[in-house]
Structures are given as C-alpha cells and as structure tokens.
XYZ file of C-alpha atoms in Angstrom:
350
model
C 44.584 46.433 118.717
C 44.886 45.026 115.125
C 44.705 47.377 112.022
C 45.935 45.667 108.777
C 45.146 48.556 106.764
C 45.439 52.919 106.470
C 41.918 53.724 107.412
C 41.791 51.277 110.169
C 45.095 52.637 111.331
C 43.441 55.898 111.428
C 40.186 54.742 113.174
C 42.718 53.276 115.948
C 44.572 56.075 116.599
C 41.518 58.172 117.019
C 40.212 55.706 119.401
C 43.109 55.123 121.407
C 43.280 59.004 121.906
C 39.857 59.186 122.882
C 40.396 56.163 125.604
C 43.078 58.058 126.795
C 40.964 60.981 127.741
C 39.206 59.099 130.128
C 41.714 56.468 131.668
C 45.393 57.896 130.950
C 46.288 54.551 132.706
C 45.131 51.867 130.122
C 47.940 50.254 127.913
C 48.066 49.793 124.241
C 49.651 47.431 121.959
C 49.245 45.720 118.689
C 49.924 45.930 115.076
C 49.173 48.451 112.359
C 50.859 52.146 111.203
C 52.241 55.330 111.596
C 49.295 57.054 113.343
C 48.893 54.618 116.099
C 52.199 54.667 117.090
C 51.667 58.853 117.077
C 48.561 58.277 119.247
C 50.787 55.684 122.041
C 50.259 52.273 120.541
C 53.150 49.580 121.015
C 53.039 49.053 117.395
C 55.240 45.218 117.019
C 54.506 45.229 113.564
C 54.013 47.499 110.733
C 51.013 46.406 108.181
C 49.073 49.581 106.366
C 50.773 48.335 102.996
C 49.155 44.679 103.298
C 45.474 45.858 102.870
C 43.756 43.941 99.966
C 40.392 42.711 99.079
C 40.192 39.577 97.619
C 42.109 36.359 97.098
C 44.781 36.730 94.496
C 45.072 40.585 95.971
C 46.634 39.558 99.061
C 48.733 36.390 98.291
C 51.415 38.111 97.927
C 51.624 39.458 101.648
C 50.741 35.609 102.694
C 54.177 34.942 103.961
C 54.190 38.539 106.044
C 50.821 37.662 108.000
C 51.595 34.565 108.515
C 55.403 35.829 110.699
C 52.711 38.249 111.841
C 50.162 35.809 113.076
C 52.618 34.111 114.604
C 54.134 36.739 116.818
C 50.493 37.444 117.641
C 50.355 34.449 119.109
C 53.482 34.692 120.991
C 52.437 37.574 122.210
C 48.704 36.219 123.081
C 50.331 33.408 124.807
C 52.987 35.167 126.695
C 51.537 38.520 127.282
C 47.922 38.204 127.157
C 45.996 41.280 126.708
C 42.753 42.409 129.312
C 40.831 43.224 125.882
C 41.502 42.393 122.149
C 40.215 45.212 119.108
C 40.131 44.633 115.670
C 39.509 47.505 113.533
C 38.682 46.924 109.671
C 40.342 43.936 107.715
C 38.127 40.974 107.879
C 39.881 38.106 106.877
C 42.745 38.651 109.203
C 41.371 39.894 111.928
C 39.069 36.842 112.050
C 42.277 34.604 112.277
C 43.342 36.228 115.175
C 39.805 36.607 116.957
C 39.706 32.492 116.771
C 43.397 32.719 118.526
C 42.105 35.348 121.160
C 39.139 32.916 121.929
C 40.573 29.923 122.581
C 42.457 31.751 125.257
C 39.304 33.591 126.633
C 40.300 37.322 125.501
C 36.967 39.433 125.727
C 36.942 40.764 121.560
C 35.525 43.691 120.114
C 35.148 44.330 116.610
C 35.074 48.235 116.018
C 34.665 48.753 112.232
C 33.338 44.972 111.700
C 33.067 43.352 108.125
C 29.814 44.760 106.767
C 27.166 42.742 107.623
C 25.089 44.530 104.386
C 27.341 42.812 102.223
C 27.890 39.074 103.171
C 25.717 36.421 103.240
C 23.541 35.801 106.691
C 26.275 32.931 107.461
C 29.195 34.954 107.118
C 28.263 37.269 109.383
C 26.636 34.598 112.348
C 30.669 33.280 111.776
C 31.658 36.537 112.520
C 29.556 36.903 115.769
C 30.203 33.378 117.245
C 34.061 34.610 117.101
C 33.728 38.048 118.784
C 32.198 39.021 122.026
C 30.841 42.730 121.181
C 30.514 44.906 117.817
C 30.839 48.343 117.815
C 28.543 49.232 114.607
C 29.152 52.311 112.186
C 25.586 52.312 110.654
C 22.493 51.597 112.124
C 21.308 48.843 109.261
C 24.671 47.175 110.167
C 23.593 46.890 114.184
C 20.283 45.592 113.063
C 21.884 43.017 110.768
C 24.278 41.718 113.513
C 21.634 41.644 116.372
C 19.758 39.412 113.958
C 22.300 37.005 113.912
C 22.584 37.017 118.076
C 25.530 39.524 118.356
C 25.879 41.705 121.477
C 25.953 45.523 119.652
C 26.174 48.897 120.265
C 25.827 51.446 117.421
C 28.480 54.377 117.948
C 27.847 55.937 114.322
C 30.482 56.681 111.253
C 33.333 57.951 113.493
C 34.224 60.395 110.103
C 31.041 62.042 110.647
C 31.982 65.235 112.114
C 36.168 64.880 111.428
C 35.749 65.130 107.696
C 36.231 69.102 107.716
C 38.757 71.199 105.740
C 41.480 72.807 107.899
C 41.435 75.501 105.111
C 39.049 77.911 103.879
C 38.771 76.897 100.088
C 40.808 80.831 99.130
C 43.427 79.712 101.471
C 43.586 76.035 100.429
C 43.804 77.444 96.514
C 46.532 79.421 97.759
C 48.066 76.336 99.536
C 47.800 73.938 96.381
C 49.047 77.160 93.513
C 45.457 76.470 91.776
C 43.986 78.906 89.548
C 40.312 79.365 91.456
C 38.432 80.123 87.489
C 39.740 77.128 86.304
C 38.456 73.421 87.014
C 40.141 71.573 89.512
C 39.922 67.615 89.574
C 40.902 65.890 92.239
C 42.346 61.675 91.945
C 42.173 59.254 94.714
C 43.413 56.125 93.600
C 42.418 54.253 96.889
C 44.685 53.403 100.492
C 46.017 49.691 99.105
C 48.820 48.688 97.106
C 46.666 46.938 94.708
C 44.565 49.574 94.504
C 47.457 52.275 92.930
C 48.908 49.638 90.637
C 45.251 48.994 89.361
C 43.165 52.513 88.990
C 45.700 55.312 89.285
C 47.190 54.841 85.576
C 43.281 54.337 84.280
C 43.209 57.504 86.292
C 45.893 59.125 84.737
C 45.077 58.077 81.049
C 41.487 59.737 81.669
C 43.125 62.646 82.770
C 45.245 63.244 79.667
C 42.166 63.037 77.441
C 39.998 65.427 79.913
C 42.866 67.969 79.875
C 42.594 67.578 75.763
C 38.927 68.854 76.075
C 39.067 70.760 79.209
C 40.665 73.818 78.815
C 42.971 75.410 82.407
C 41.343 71.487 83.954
C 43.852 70.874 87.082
C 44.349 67.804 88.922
C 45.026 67.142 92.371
C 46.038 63.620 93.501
C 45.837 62.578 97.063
C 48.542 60.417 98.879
C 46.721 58.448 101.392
C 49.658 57.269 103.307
C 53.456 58.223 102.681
C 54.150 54.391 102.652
C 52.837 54.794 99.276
C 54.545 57.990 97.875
C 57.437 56.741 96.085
C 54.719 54.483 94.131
C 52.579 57.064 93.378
C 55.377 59.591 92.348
C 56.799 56.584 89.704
C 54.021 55.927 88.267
C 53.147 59.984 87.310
C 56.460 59.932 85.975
C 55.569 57.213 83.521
C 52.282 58.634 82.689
C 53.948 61.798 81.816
C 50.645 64.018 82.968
C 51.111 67.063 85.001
C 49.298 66.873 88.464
C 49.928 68.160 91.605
C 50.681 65.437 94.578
C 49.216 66.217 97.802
C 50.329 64.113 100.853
C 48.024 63.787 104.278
C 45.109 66.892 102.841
C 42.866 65.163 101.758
C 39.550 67.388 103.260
C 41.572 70.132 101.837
C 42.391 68.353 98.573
C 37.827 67.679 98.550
C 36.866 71.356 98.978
C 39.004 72.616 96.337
C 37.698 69.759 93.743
C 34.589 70.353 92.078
C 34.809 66.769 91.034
C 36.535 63.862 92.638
C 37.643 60.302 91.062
C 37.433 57.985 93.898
C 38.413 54.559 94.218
C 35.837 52.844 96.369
C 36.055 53.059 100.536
C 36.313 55.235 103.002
C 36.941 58.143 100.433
C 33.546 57.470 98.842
C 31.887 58.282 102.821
C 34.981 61.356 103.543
C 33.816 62.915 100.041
C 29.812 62.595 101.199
C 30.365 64.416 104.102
C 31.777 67.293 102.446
C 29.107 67.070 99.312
C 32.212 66.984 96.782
C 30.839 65.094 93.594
C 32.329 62.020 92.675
C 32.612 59.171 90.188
C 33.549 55.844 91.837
C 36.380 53.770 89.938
C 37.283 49.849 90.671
C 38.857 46.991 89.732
C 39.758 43.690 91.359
C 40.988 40.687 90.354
C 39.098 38.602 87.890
C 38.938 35.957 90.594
C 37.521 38.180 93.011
C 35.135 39.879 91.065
C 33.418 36.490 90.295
C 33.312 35.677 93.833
C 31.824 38.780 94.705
C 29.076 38.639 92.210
C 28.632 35.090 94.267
C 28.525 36.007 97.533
C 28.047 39.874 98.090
C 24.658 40.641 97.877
C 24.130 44.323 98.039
C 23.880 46.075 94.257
C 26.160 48.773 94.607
C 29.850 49.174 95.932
C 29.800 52.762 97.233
C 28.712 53.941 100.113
C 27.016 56.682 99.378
C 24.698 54.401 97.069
C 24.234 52.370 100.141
C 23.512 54.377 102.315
C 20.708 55.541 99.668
C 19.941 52.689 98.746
C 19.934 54.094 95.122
C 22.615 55.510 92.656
C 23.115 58.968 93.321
C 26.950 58.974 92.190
C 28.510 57.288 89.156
C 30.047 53.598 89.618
C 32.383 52.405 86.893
C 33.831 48.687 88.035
C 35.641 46.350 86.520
C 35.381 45.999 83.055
C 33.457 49.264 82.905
C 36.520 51.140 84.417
C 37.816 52.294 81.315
C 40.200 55.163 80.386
C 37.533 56.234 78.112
C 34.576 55.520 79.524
C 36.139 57.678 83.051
C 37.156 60.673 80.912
C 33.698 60.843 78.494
C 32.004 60.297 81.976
C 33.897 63.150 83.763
C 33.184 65.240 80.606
C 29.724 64.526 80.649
C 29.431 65.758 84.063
C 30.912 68.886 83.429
C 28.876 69.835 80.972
C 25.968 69.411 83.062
C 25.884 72.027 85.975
C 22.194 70.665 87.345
C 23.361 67.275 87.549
C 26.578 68.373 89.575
C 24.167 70.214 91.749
C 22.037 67.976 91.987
C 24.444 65.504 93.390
C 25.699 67.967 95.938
C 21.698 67.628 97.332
C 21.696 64.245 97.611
C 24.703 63.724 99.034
C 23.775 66.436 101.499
C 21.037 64.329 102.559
C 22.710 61.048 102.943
C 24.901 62.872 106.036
C-alpha cells in the first residue's frame, strides 16, 4: 500500500482494518504514516509530510521520493507483493504503478486522481497503468469506464465516519469555549505547503474579525502531529490567541458555526456535518497557471462539485486575501439566512 499523504494515510488504515475483518491472514506493507502502522501496516517509509500539489510544491521532497522509489523497487523486485494499492497522491503513485507493471503486480487505485478534473488523456494514462479503480463518486466511475477502466464504485468512505464523538455541550466543555459567543474554527489544510501558505492569511483575518467581532473564538485544527511544532511557531509569530486542537477535528466542526477551510478532504468532512465554510487557497504561481491549463472543472471544492454550483465561498489565489477572508467572514455573520441557507444545501449534497 502507498499513501504519500495524511488523508490517504487515513483512508489506508481504515481499509486495512476493514480487510482484516474478513481475512486476519492477509499481510500488509508499504509506505505512508502513523495510522497505518496503528492499523498493522509494515510501514518502510514514513511520507505524510511530502504531500504537495503542484510542481514547484513538491521539489523540495524530490530527493526523498526518489530514496523512496528506489527502495520500492527493491522491495518490488525482491519481495514482490500478491496485490499493489495506491491510495491518493497521483503523481507518485503513478511512478510506482509503471514499476508494479512491468513486473505483473495486479494494481488498484482506491482514491484515484479525479477523473472530473484532468483532461480525457490524463486519465486513459491513468487506466492503461492500473488494473482496477475503486471510485469515491459515481461521476468519477462513469468518467473512468469511459476511458476503458475496470471500476467499481464503493462511495466517499467519510460518508458515515464524519460524526462528532462529543455532544456539542460536552465538546464546549472539552475546548473551554464560551457557548453565547462565536466560535470560528481554522483549517489550514494536511500539507506542508499548505500551513506555510494559508494559515498566516488565516491568522491575519482572524485578528481583524476579532477587532469587529466581539467574544469571536477560534479553534485551529492540527491535522497530523507531524505538523504541530509548525503550526504552534507560526501562532507564536502571529501573536493571535487561538486554541490548538490536535486529532478532533468532527469535534472541532460541530462547535464552529463557521469554518475556514483550505481545500480537500476538509471541504467533504465539513459537508457531512453541514458546518458552513469559506474555502481558502493558494499554490504556486507556476501551478496555478497550469491548472487554469489543464483542469477543467470551474470550482476547487468539493462541495461545489458535487453541486455542480457555488453553494460555499471560494477565495484562491490572488483572491485569498487577509482582507478579503475577514470582510468575507464578516459578511457572513451578519447574515443569519445565508448561514442557514448554506447548512440546506450542504445537507443536500450528503
């Protein structure tokens, strides 16, 4: 199993455990984090912190994938697994699917790169390489069956798992809020990148939304302890009070009557539970260009895909301003119906 990144970490530890519940025999090994070595994984090598999108984003891990790749195929060669999975994390995982195919390792993509969002030649390239995808969404299935890919469509595997463990009086209790005053809760995303990019935008917005916003209280989710020492240095700089919750985020969504997202699997957690959301992000100028190039679907969210209209904020890029987040979140506030109103639609997306 290869997961180069936290939620695919946490998609293959929930599938490994499920395996195990029907053949306690069956072996695991492979590369990704914390919560697939908790679930019984061999993990040979540790890569959560390498996630990026784009180009310029993940140069910098270059070096690392490439030792990993290469004890990947040491291993394929030397140990050759019965059955190969790659969860998430397109452009590596298609490296190694082209090394498990030479040697005739049967490949399933669980989590594949969304077939929505790439041209109709990326994703035939993707399907010549693999021998079964496991679809999430049932416009994904269609899309890869188009291109001659053997499918089966499983569903959103957070459908059903996003759920508080608290009720929200307990969880208020849990996080010292006050429950009359507004709570706001920050997720600066589950990549590197992704902190050193949006969290101080975050945190600026914050400072002018607590200047208007009288009792406003943030939460800020840690999406993997990997990056906690990150997260906690850069608060410190910023100088804002919030309160840093590690591993809760359902909990952390309940409490919130308004999230700031990053975009990914938050965006789909926060639907589930109806929690109202702006979307924040920012890539690479590089990147960005090349997405407007080759990605052909008009929104970055999911819950806008799934849609297939706006029904929560996006601010990207250039947009993704300090000021524009906070007069946005301000906005919102002010306007009970349209907070409700959100809540319904993203009721109906799930």
């Amino acid at each position: 199993m290869t997961a180069a990144e936290v939620s695919g970490d946490l998609h293959a530890a929930n599938l490994v455990r499920a395996i195990k519940k029907i053949d306690t025999d069956i072996e695991f090994v492979g590369i990704g984090g914390e919560k697939m070595r908790q679930a019984g994984v061999d993990v040979r090598a540790t890569t959560v912190h390498m996630g990026a999108v784009g180009i310029w984003e993940g140069l910098k891990y270059y070096p690392s994938f490439l030792r990993i790749e290469k004890g990947i195929k040491r291993m394929l060669r030397e140990e050759p697994p019965d059955l190969l999975v790659l969860i998430n994390s397109r452009d590596f995982n298609l490296r190694i699917a082209r090394l498990a195919k030479k040697r005739g390792i049967p490949i399933i993509y669980y989590i594949a790169p969304p077939a929505w969002a790439w041209p109709d030649w990326a994703t035939k390239r993707t399907a010549r390489n693999i021998t079964k995808v496991i679809a999430i969404f049932p416009f994904e299935a269609a899309l890869y069956r188009k291109v001659g890919a053997d499918v089966t469509f499983v569903g959103h595997p957070l459908v059903g798992m996003a759920r508080p463990n608290l009720s929200k009086s307990k969880a208020y209790e849990k996080f010292n809020l006050n429950s009359s005053h507004p709570v706001i809760g920050l997720l600066p995303g589950s990549r590197a990148y992704e902190i050193d990019s949006l969290l101080p935008i975050m945190l600026r917005a914050a400072a002018k939304i607590k200047r208007s916003l009288k009792g406003v209280q943030f939460l800020l989710s840690v999406a993997a302890s990997v990056f906690g020492e990150k997260i906690a240095r850069i608060v410190r700089h910023s100088g804002i009070e919030v309160k840093v919750i590690n591993n809760n985020i359902y909990d952390l969504m309940s409490v919130s009557d308004l999230i700031i997202t990053a975009s990914g699997t938050a965006t789909l957690e926060a639907t589930c539970l109806a929690t109202p959301m702006i979307v924040v992000y920012k890539t690479s100028l590089s990147t960005w260009i090349l997405g407007h190039i080759l990605v052909k679907f008009p929104y970055v969210s999911l819950p806008n895909i799934l849609a297939g209209r706006r029904i929560v904020p996006e601010l990207l890029q250039f947009r993704a301003t300090p000021n524009r987040l906070a007069n946005l979140t301000l906005s919102l506030w002010g306007d009970c119906k349209k907070l409700e109103q959100m809540k319904i639609e993203l009721n109906k997306v799930t």
